[in-house]
Coordinates of C-alpha atoms in Angstrom, one line a residue:
X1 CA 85.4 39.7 76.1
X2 CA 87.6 42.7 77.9
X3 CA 86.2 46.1 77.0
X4 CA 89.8 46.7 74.9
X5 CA 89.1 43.4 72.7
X6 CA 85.2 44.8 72.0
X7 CA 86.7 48.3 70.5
X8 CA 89.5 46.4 68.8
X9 CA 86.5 44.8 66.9
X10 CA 84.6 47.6 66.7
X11 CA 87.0 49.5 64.8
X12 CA 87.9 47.2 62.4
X13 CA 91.3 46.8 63.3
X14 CA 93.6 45.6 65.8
X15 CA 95.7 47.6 68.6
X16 CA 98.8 47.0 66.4
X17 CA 97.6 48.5 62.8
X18 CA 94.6 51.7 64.6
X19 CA 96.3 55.0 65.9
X20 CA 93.8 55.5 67.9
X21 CA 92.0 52.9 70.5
X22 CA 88.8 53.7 72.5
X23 CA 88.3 52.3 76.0
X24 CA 86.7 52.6 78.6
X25 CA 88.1 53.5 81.8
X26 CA 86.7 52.6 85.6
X27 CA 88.9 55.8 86.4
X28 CA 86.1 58.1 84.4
X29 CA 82.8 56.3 85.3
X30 CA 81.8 54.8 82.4
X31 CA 82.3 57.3 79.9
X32 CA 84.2 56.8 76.5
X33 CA 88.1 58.0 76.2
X34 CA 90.4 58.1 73.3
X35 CA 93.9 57.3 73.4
X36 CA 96.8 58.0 70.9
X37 CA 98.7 55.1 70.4
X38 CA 101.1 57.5 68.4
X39 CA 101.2 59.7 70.9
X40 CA 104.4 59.6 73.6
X41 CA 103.2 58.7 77.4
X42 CA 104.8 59.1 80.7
X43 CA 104.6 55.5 82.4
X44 CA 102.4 57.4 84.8
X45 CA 100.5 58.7 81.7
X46 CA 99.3 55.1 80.3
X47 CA 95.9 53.6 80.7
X48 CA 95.6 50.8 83.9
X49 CA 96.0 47.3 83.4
X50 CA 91.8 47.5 84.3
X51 CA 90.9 49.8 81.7
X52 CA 91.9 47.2 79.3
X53 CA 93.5 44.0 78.2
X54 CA 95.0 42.9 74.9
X55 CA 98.0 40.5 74.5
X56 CA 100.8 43.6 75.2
X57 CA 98.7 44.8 77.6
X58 CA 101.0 46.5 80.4
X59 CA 100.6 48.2 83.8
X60 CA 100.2 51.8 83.8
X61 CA 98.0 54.5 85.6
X62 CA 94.8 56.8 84.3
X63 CA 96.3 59.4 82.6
X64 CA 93.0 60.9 83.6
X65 CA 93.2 61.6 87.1
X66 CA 90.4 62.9 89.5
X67 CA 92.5 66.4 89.8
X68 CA 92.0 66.8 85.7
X69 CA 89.3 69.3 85.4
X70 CA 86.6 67.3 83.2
X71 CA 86.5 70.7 81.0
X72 CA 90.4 69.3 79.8
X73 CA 89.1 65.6 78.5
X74 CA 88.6 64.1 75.6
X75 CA 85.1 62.4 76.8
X76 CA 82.3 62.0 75.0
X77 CA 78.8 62.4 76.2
X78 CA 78.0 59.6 80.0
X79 CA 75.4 57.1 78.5
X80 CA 72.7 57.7 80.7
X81 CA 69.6 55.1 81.5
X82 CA 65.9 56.4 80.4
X83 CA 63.7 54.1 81.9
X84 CA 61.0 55.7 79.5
X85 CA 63.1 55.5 76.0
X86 CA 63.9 51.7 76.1
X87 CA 65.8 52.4 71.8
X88 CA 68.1 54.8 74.2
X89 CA 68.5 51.7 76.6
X90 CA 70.4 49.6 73.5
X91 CA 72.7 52.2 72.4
X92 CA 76.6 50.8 73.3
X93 CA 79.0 53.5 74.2
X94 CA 80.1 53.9 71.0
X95 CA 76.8 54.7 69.3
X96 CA 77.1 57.5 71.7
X97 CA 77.9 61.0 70.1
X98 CA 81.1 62.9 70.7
X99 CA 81.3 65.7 72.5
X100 CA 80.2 69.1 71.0
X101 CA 78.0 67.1 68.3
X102 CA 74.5 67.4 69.4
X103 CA 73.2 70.2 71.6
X104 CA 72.1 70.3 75.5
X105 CA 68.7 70.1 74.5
X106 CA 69.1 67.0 72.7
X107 CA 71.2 65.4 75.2
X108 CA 69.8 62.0 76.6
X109 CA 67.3 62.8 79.5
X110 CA 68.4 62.1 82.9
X111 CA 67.9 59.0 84.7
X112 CA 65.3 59.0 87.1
X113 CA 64.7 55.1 88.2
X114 CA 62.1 54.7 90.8
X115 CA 63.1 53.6 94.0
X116 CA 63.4 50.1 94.2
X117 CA 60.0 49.4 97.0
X118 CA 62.1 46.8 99.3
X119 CA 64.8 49.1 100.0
X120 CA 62.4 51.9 100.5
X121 CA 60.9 49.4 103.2
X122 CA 63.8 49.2 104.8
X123 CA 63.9 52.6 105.3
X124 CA 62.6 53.8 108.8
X125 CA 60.8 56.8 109.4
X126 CA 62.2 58.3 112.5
X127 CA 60.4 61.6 112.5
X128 CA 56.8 60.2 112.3
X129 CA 57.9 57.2 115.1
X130 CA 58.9 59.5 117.2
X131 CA 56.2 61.8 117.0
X132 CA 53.9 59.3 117.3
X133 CA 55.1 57.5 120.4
X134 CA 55.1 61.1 122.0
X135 CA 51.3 61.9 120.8
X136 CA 50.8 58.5 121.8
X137 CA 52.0 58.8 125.8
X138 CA 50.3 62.3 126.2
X139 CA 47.3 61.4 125.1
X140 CA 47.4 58.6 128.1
X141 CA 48.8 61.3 130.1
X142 CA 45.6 63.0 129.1
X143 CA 43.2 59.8 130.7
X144 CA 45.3 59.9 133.7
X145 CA 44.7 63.6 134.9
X146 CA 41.2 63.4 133.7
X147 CA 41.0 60.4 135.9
X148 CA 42.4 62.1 138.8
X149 CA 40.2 65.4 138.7
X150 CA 37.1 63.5 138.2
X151 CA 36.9 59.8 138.5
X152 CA 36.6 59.1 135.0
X153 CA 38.7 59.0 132.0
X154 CA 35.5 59.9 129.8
X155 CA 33.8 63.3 129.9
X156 CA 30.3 62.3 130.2
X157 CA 29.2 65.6 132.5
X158 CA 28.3 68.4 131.9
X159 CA 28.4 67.3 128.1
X160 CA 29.4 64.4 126.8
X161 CA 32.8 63.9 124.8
X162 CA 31.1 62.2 121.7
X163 CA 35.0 61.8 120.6
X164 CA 35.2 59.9 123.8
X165 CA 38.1 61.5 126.0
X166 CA 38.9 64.1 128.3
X167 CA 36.7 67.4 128.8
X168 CA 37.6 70.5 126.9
X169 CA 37.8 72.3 130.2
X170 CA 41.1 69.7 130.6
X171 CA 42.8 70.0 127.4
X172 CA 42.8 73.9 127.5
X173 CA 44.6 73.1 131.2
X174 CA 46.9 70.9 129.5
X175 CA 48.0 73.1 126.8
X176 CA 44.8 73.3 124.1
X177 CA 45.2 76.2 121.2
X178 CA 42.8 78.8 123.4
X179 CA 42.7 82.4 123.0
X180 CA 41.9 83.8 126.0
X181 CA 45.2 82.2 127.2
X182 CA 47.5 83.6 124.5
X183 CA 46.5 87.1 123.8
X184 CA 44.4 90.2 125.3
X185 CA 40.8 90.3 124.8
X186 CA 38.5 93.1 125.7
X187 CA 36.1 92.3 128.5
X188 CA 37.7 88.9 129.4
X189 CA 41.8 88.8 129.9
X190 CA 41.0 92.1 132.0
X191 CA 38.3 91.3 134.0
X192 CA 39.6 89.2 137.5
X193 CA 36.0 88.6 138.5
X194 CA 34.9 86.7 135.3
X195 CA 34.7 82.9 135.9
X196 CA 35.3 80.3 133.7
X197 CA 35.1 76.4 134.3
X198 CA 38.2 74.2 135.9
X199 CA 39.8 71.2 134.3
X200 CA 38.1 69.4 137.4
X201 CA 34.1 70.5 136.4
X202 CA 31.6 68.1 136.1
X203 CA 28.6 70.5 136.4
X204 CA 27.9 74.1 135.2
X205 CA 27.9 75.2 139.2
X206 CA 31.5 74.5 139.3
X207 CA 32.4 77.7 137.2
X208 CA 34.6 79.1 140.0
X209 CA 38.1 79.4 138.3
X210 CA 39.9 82.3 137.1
X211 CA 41.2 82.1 133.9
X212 CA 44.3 82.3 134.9
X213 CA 43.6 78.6 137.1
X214 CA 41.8 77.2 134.0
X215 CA 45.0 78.0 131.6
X216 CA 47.3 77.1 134.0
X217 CA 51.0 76.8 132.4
X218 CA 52.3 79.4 134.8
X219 CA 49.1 81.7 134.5
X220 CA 48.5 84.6 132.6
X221 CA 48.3 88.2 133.3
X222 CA 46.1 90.7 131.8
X223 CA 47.9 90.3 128.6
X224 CA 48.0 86.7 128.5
X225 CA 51.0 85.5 126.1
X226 CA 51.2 81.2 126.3
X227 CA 52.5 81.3 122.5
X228 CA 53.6 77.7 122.7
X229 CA 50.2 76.8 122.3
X230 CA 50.6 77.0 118.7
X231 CA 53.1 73.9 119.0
X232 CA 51.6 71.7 122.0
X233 CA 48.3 71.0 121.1
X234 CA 49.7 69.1 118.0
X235 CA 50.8 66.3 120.9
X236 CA 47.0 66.8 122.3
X237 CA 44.1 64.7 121.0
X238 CA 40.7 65.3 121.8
X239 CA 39.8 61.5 122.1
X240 CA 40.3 57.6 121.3
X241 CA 38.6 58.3 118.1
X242 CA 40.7 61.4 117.4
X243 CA 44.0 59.9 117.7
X244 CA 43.5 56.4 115.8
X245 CA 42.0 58.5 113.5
X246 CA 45.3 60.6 112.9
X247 CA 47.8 58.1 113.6
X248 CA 46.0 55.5 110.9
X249 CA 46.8 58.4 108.4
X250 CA 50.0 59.4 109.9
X251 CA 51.7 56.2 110.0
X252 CA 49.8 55.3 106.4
X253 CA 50.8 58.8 104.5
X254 CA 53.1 60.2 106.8
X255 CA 55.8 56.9 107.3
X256 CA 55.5 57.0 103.1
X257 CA 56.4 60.5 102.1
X258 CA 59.2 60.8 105.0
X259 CA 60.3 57.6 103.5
X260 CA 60.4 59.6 100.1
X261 CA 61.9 63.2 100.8
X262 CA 63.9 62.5 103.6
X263 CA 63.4 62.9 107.5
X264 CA 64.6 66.5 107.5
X265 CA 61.9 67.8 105.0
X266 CA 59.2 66.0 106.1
X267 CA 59.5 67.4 109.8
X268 CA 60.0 70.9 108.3
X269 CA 56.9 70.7 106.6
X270 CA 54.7 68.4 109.3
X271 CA 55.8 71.3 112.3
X272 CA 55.4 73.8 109.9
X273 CA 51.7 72.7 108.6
X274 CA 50.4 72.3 111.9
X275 CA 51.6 75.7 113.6
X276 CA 50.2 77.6 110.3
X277 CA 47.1 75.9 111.3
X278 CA 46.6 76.8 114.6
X279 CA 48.0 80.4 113.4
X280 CA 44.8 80.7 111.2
X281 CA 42.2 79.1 113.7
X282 CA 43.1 81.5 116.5
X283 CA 42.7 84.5 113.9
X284 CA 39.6 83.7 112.9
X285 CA 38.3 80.6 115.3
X286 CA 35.5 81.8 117.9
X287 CA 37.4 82.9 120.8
X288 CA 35.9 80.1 123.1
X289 CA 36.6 77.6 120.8
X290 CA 39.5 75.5 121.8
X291 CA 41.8 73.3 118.9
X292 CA 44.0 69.8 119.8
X293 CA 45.3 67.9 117.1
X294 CA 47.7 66.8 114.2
X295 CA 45.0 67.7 111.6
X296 CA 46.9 70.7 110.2
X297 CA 50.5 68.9 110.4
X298 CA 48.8 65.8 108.4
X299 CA 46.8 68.2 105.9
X300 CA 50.0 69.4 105.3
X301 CA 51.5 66.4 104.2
X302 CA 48.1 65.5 102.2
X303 CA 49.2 68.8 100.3
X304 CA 53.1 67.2 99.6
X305 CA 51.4 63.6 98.7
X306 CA 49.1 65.9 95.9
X307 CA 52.1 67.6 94.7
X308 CA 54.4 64.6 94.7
X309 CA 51.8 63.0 92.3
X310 CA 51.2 65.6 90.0
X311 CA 55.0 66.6 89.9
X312 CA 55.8 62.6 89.0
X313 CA 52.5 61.5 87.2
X314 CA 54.4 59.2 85.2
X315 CA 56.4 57.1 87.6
X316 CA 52.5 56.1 88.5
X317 CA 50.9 53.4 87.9
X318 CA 47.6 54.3 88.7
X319 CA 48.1 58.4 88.8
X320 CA 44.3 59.1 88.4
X321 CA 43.3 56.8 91.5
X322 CA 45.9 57.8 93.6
X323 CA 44.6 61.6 92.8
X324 CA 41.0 60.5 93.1
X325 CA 41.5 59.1 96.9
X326 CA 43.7 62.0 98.1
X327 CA 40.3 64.4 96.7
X328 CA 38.1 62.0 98.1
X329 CA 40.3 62.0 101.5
X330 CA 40.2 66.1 101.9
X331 CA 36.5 66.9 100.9
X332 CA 35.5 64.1 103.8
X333 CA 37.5 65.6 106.2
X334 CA 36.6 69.4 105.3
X335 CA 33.0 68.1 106.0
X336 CA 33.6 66.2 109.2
X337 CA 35.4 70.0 109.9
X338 CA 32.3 71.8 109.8
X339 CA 30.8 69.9 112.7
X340 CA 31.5 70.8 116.4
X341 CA 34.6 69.9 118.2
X342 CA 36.4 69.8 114.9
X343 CA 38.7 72.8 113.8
X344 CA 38.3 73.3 109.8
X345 CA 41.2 76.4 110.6
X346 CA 43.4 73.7 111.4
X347 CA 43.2 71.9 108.1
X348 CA 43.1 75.0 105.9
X349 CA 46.1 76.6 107.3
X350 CA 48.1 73.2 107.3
X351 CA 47.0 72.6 103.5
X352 CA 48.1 76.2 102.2
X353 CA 51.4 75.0 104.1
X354 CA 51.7 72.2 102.6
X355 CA 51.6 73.5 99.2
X356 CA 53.8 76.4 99.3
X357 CA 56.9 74.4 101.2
X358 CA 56.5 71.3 98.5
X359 CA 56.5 73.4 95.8
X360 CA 59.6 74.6 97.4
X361 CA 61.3 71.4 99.0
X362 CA 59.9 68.6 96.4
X363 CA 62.3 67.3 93.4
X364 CA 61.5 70.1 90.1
X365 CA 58.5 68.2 88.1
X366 CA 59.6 65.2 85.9
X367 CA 58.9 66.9 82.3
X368 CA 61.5 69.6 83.4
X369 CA 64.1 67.1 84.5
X370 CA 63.6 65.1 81.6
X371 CA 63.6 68.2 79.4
X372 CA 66.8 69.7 80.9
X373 CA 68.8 66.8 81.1
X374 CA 72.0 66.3 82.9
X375 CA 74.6 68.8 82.0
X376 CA 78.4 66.7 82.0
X377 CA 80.1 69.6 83.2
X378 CA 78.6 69.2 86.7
X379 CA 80.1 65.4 86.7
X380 CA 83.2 66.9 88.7
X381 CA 83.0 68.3 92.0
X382 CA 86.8 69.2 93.7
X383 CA 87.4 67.0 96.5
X384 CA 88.6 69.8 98.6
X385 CA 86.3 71.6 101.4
X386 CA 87.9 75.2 101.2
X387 CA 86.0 78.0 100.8
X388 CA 87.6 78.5 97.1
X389 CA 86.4 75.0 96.3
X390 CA 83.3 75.1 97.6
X391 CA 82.5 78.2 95.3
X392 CA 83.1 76.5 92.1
X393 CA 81.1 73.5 92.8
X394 CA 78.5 76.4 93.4
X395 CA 79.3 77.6 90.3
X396 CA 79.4 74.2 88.5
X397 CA 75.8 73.5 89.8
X398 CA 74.6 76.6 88.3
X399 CA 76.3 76.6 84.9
X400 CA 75.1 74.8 81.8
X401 CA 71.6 74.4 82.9
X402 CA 68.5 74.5 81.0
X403 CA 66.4 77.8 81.4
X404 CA 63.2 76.0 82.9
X405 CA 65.7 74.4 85.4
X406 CA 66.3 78.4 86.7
X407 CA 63.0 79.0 86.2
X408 CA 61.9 76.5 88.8
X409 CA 64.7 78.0 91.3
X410 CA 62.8 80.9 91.4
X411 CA 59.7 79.1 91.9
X412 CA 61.1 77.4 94.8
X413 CA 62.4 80.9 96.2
X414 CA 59.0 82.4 95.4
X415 CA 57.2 80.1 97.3
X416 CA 59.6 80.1 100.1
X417 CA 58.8 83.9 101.0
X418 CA 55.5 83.1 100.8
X419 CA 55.0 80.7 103.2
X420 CA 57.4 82.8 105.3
X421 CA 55.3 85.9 104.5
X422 CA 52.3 84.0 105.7
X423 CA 53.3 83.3 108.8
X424 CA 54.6 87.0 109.9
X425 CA 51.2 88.2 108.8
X426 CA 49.1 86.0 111.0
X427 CA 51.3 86.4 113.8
X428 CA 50.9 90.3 113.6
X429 CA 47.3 89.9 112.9
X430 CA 46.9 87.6 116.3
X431 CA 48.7 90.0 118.2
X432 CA 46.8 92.6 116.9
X433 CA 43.4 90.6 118.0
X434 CA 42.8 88.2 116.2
X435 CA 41.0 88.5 112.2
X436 CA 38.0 89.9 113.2
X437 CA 36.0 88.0 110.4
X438 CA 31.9 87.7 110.8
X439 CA 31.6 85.4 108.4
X440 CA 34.8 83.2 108.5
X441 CA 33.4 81.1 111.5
X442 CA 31.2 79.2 108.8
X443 CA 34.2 77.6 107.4
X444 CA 34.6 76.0 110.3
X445 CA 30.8 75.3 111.1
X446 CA 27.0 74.5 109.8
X447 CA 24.0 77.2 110.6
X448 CA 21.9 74.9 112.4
X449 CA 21.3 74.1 115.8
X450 CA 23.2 77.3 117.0
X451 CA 26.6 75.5 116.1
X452 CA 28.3 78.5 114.9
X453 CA 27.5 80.6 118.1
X454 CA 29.6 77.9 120.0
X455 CA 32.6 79.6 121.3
X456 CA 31.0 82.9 121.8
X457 CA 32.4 84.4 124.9
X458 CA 30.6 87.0 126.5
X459 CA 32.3 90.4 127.5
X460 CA 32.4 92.5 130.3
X461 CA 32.9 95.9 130.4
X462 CA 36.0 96.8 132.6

């Protein structure tokens, strides 16, 4: 039945005996349009041969043109899908109210279908690839030097490696998160006499370098200054068991949510999380303690998982197992974080990150878009890229909205400044000297067997 033969009926009458006739035109998306059939047209004026057909049916061209401001047409409210109010699912177009009838608040919610899982398979997650394949050929760049300093690709002496890779002595050489190489200390950066171990020991009698050998990178001064290595050791792994650890959970969690928000947000938040990590550990890490690792990037992107949940509970199907195993995920790995080798710092600072950018980049929770609808007004956007143009589809965005939708703007702005806030004040405080926190080293470490005097280096007086 053509869409002009369904009103006919609907109305009672036919085109020949109604003034008016309601179609429904391909010009306007959908949406329901009146015409006059009293009413004098232009042949440019007339509805198209595809907006309806009847047996006089003629060609003529949408009077409604993309140029008409949508503020100028007789439309009544867009029928709108609500996957969760299946009556709203069975209303035809003309059950649907007319325009000015019913209020904003009452309007049909938005439609918010879930992605449809085979095309979000299809979808390929560059960012975390990428990052991968990188972590993935320095780490074997790793085994190589290793191999070439000391015969092995293991560090068995002077202490084992329990997670089974280079020494630590090597990854601060190759670009580890380690203090002494980043900013002055008292008694150490200043002191040219003080030894410290090279990449290449195997025994504590080969504590003949400098520090600036052992840093390498260039060297370092008195006031050492290597600030990149608040972004390199996020390509350094510690280990065979430190790496298949993160990329199991990176390619698991991480290929997922870039999948969801988008490539750009995800390696926004991923860089972010895991310099904000490093940030905190060197404020308040032992100085001798050195840090490799995606830990913080991925803890950040546990954070956006967490949020993503509880902004979207309902598009769950299991909501409270999903929640379960991301708690279950971060208290195991907080506890494997207070044993040596492992840098708590890193997952802290990544997680705090994590939260403030999602609260910030993820879609506003699903009560508020379902509450504030879909205002018709911002239908029509101006084709035109001038700056004029531009400014009213800024102003179109912005008009007609519900008051929770601002609301959640300024969230987002809020917790923009904050994370941006966050990161200027640890910066300061690490060029200042760090936190200088007695008791923060036990986040990061258990009171027995001397484990939280690990890293302690000792001073001397210049």
């Amino acid at each position: 039945m053509a869409p002009f033969d369904f009103f006919r009926k609907k109305n009672g009458g036919t085109a020949e005996n109604s003034d008016t006739v309601s179609v429904i035109s391909s010009r306007t998306n959908g949406r329901l349009s009146t015409y006059d059939k009293n009413q004098s047209y232009e042949l440019s004026q007339m509805p198209t041969e595809s907006t309806y057909s009847g047996s006089n049916s003629a060609v003529y061209s949408d009077p409604y043109e993309d140029n008409v401001p949508l503020t100028n047409h007789h439309v009544s409210q867009s029928y709108v899908y609500n996957p969760w109010n299946p009556q709203s699912n069975q209303q035809t177009p003309s059950d649907i109210p007319a325009p000015g009838s019913a209020p904003h608040s009452e309007r049909l919610p938005m439609s918010i279908p879930p992605m449809d899982q085979q095309k979000k398979r299809r979808i390929i997650p560059w960012f975390t690839a990428i990052v991968s394949v990188i972590q993935v050929i320095v780490f074997v760049s790793e085994l190589i030097v290793m191999h070439k300093y000391t015969g092995s690709i293991i560090a068995t002496r002077p202490t084992f490696n329990p997670m089974i890779g280079p020494s630590t002595y090597l990854l601060i050489h190759m670009g580890a998160r380690f203090t002494p190489c980043m900013h002055y200390i008292s008694g150490v950066t200043d002191v040219k006499t003080k030894n410290f171990p090279c990449a290449s020991s195997t025994t504590i009698a080969t504590n003949v370098c400098t520090l600036s050998e052992l840093c390498g990178m260039g060297g370092v001064s008195d006031h050492p200054d290597q600030w990149w290595r608040f972004i390199i050791p996020m390509f350094l792994h510690a280990g065979f068991i430190h790496i298949i650890a993160n990329m199991l959970l990176q390619f698991q969690l991480g290929g997922s949510m870039e999948r969801d928000i988008g490539t750009l947000k995800f390696a926004f938040v991923y860089v972010a999380s895991g310099i904000c990590g490093f940030l905190l550990g060197g404020n308040f890490a032992p100085d001798g303690i050195a840090s490799t690792g995606a830990s913080g990037a991925l803890f950040g992107i546990i954070a956006l998982s967490i949020l993503q949940l509880l902004l979207n509970w309902q598009l769950y199907e299991h909501p409270k197992r999903t929640l379960m195993s991301h708690l279950i995920e971060i208290v195991i790995a907080f506890a494997l974080g207070l044993l040596p080798g492992l840098d708590n710092f890193a997952h802290i600072g990544g997680f705090a990150m994590g939260i403030l950018l999602g609260l910030a980049l993820l879609r506003s929770p699903l009560k508020l878009r379902e509450r504030a609808g879909q205002p018709i007004a911002n239908d029509y956007y101006p084709k035109s890229k001038s700056l004029k143009d531009r400014f009213q589809n800024l102003k179109i965005v912005f008009s007609g909205r519900h008051p929770a939708w601002y609301l959640w703007v300024i969230v987002r702005l809020v917790m923009l400044v904050l994370a941006a806030t966050l990161v200027i004040v640890l910066i300061r405080l690490f060029n200042n000297g760090g936190g200088h926190c007695s008791w923060c080293k036990y986040l990061s470490c258990l009171p027995v067997n001397g484990w939280c005097d690990n890293g302690y280096i000792p001073t001397t007086s210049s």
